[in-house]
Short mmCIF file of C-alpha atoms and ligand atoms in Angstrom, two decimals:
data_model
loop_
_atom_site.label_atom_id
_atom_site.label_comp_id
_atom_site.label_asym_id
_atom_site.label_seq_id
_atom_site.Cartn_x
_atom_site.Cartn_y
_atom_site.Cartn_z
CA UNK U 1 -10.14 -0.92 -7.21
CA UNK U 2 -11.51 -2.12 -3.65
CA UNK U 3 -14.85 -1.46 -2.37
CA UNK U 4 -13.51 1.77 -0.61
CA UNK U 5 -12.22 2.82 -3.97
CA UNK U 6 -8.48 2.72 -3.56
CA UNK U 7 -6.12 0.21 -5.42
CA UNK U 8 -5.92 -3.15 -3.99
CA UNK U 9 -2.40 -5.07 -2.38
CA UNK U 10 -2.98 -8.78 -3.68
CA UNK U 11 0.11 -10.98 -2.39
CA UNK U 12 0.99 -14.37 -3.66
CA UNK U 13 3.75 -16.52 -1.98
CA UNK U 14 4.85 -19.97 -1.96
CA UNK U 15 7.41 -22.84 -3.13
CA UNK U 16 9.72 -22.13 -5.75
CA UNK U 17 8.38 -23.02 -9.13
CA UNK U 18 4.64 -23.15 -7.77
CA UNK U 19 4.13 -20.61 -10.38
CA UNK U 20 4.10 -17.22 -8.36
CA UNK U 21 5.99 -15.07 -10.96
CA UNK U 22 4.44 -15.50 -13.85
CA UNK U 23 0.79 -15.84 -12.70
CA UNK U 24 1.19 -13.04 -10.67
CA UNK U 25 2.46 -10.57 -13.40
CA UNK U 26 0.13 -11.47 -15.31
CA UNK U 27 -2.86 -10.50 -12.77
CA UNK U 28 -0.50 -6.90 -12.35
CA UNK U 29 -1.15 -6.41 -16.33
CA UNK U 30 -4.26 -7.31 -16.34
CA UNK U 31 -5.23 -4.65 -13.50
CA UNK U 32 -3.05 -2.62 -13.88
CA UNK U 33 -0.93 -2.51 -11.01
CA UNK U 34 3.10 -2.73 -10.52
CA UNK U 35 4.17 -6.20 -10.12
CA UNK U 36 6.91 -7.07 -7.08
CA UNK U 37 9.09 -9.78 -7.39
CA UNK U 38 10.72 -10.27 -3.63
CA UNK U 39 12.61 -13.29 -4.87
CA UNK U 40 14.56 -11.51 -7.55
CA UNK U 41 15.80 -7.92 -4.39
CA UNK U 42 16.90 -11.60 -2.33
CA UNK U 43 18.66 -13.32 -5.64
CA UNK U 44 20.30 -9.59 -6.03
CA UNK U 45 21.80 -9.50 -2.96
CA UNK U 46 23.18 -12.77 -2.85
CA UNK U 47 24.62 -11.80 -6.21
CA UNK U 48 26.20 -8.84 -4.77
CA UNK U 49 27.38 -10.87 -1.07
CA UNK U 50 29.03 -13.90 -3.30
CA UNK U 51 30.98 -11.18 -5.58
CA UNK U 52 31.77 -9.59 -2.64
CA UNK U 53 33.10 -13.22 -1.15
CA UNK U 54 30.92 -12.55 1.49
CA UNK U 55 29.44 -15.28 3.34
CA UNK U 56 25.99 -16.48 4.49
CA UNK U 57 26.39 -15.84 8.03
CA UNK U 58 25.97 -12.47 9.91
CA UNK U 59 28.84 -10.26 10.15
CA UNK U 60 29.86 -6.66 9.80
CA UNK U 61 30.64 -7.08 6.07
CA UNK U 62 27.70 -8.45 5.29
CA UNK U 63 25.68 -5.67 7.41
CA UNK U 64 28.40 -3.33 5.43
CA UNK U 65 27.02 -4.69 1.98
CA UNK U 66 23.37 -4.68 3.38
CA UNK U 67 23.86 -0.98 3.90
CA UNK U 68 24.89 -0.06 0.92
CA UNK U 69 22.17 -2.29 -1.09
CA UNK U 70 19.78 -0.71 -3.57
CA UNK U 71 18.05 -2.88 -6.21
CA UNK U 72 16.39 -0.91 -9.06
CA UNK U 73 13.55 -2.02 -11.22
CA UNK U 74 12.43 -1.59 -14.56
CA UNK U 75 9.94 -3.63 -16.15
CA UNK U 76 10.69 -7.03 -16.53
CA UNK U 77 14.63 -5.89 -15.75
CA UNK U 78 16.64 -5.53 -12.31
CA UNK U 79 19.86 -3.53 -11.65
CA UNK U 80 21.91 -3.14 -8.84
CA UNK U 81 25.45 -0.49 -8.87
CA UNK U 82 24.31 0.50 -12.19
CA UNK U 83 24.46 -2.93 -13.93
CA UNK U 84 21.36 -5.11 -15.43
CA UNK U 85 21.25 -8.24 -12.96
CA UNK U 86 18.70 -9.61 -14.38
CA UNK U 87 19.90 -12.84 -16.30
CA UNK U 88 22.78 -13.03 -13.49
CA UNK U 89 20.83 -13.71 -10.53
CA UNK U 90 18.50 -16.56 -12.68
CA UNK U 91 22.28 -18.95 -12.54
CA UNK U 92 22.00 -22.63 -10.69
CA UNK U 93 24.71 -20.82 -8.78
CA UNK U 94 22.33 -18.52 -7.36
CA UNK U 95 19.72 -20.94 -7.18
CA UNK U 96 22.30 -23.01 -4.64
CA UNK U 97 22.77 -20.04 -2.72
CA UNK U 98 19.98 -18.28 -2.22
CA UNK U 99 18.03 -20.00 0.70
CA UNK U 100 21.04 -19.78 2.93
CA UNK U 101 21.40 -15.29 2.79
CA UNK U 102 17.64 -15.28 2.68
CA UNK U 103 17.79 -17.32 6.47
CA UNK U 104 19.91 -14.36 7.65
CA UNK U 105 17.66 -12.35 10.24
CA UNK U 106 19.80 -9.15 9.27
CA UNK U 107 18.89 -9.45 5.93
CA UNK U 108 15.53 -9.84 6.19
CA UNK U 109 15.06 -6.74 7.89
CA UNK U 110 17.13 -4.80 5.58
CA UNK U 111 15.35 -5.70 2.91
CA UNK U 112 11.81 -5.57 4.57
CA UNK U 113 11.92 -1.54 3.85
CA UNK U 114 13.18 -1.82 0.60
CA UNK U 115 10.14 -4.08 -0.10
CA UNK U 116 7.25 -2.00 1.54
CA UNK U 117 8.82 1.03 -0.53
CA UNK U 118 7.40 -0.44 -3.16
CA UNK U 119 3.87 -0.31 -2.43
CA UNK U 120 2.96 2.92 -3.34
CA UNK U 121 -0.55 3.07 -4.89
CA UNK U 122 -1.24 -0.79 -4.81
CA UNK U 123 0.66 -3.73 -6.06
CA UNK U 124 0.78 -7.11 -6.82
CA UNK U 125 4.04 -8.97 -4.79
CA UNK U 126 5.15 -12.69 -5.19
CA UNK U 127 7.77 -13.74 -2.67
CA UNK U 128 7.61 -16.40 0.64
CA UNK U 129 6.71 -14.18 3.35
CA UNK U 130 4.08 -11.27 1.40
CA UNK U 131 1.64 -12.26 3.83
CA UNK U 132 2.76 -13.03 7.07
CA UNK U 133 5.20 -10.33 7.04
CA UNK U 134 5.63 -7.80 4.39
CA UNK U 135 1.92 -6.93 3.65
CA UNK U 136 0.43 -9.02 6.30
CA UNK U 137 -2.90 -6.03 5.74
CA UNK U 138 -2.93 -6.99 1.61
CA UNK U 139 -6.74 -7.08 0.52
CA UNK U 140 -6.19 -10.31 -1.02
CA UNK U 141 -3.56 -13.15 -0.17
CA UNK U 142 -3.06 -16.38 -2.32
CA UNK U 143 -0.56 -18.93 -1.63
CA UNK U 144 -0.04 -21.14 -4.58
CA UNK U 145 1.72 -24.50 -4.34
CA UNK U 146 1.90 -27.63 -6.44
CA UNK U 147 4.00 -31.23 -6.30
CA UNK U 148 7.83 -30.57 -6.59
CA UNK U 149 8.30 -32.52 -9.57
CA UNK U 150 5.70 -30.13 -11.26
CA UNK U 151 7.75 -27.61 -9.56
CA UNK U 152 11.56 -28.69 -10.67
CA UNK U 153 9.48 -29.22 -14.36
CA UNK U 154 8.48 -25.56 -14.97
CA UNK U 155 11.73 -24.44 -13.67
CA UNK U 156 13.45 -26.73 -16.02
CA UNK U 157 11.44 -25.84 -19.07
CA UNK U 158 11.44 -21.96 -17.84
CA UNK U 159 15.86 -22.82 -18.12
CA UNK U 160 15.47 -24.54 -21.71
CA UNK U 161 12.93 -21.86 -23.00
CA UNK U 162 15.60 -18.75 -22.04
CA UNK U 163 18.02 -21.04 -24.20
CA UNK U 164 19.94 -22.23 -21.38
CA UNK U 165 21.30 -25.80 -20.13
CA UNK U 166 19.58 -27.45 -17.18
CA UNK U 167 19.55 -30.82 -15.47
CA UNK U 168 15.75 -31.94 -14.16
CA UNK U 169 17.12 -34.25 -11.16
CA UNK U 170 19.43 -31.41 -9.85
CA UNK U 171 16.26 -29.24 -10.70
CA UNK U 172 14.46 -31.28 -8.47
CA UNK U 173 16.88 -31.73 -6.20
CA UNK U 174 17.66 -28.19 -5.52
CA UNK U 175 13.98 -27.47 -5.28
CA UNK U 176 13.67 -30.06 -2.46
CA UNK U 177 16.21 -28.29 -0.75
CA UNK U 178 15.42 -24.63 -1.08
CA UNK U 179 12.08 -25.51 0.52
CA UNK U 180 13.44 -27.39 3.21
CA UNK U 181 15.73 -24.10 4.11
CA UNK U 182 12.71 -21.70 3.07
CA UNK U 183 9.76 -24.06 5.11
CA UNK U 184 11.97 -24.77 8.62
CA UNK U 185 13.91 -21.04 8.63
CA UNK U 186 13.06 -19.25 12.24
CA UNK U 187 12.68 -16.10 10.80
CA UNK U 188 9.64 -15.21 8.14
CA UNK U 189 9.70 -18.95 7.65
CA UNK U 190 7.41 -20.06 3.70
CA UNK U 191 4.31 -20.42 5.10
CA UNK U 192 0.41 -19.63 4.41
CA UNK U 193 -0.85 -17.03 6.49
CA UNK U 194 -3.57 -17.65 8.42
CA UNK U 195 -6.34 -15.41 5.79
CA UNK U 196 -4.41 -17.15 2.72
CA UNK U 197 -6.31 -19.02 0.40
CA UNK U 198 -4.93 -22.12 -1.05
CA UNK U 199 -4.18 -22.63 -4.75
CA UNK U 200 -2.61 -26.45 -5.50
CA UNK U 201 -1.64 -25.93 -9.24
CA UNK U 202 0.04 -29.15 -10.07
CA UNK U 203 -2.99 -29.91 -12.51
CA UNK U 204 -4.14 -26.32 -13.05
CA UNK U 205 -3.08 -24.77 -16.69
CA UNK U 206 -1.81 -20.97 -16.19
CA UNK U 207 -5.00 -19.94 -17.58
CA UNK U 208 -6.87 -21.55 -14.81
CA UNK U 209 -4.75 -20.17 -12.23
CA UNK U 210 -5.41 -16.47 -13.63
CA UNK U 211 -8.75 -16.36 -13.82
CA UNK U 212 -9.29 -18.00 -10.28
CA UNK U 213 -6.88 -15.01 -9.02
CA UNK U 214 -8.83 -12.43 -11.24
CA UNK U 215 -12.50 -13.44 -10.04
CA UNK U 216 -11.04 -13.28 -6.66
CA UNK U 217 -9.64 -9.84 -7.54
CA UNK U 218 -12.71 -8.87 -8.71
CA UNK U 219 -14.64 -9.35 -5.46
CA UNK U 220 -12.76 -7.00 -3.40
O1 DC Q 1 10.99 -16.90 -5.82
P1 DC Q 1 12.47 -17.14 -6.07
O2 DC Q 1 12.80 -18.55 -6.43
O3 DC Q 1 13.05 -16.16 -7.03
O4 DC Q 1 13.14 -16.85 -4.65
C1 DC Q 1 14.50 -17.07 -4.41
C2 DC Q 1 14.77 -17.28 -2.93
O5 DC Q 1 14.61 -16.06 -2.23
C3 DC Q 1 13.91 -18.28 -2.20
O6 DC Q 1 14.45 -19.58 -2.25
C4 DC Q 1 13.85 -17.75 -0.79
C5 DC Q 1 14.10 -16.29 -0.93
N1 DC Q 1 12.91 -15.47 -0.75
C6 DC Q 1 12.53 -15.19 0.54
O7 DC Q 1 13.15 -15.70 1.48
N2 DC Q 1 11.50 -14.36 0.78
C7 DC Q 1 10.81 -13.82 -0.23
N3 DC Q 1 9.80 -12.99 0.01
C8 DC Q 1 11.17 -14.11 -1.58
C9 DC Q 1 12.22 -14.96 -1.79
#
């Protein structure tokens, strides 16, 4: 609870792999509130566009597809059309393609709704723009980073631990990349806002990183 007694919006964004996801459901568990993962409603769609064979670049199909979006979830599981997306839109497929539909003006704004749905009686979100755009009023803002090779290592041992194959230099590389894209991007561009406070986790253990958030949490 805030001060004035109602249940706080406490945003985290940042690079991939900074640690967003995990830290920040773990701070929704621990208080209680739904957690928001923006990054997986983006991965869905660019699920859905690619099946589709539609491309990243604005057009009627993909405003037809954007129309017709809805992205369910339920707990730790996504679905879109009925169907459980939620190992499908964790491939190095979507990984590649990701950045590029998330760029798209027109999707961003489709999706900004579907996003502020969500908030109902407080929330914890993780995504790139949580701050700055989608709950630019949140009662607490953190924006974690850390060194992309700590990055492209969590995401690598996040691949091997789900039992999956993965390469750490096209890790690394791909990382690079999506922040390029995600950093230089005119519209919602990955950046802190201006009331964000600044995490660096490169040497921080999760642990660390949780109970910073919490005391912070705490104060409001
Ligand atoms: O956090 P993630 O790796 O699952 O995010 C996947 C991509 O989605 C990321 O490279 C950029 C995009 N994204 C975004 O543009 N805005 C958000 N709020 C969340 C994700």
């Amino acid at each position: 609870m805030t001060h004035s007694g109602r249940p706080p919006v406490i945003v985290l964004d940042g690079p991939a792999g900074a640690g967003k996801s995990s830290v920040a459901r773990e701070i929704a568990k621990r208080l209680g509130l739904p957690f928001l993962d923006t990054g997986a409603i983006y991965r869905a769609i660019t699920l859905i566009m690619m099946r589709s064979g539609v491309p990243p670049v604005d057009s009627p199909e993909l405003r037809r597809e954007l129309k017709e979006f809805r992205v369910f979830f339920s707990g730790a599981s996504v679905c879109v059309k009925g169907e459980d997306v939620t190992d499908a839109i964790r491939t190095p497929e979507i990984d590649a393609n990701v950045s590029p539909y998330s760029a798209i003006p027109a999707v961003r704004d489709s999706l900004l709704g579907i996003q502020r749905e969500q908030r109902g009686n407080g929330l914890v979100a993780e995504g790139r723009d949580m701050g700055t755009v989608v709950f630019p009023d949140a009662d607490l803002k953190i924006f974690l980073t850390a060194s992309p090779e700590t990055r492209a290592r969590r995401r690598y041992d996040e691949r091997i631990s789900r039992g999956g194959n993965a390469d750490y230099d096209e890790i690394l590389r791909q990382v690079n990349m999506r922040d390029e894209i995600d950093s230089t991007r005119e519209t919602a561009p990955l950046k802190p806002a201006g009331d964000a406070l600044l995490m660096d986790t490169t040497v921080m253990s999760f642990e660390d990183v949780v109970s910073g958030v919490m005391k912070l949490a705490g104060n409001l």
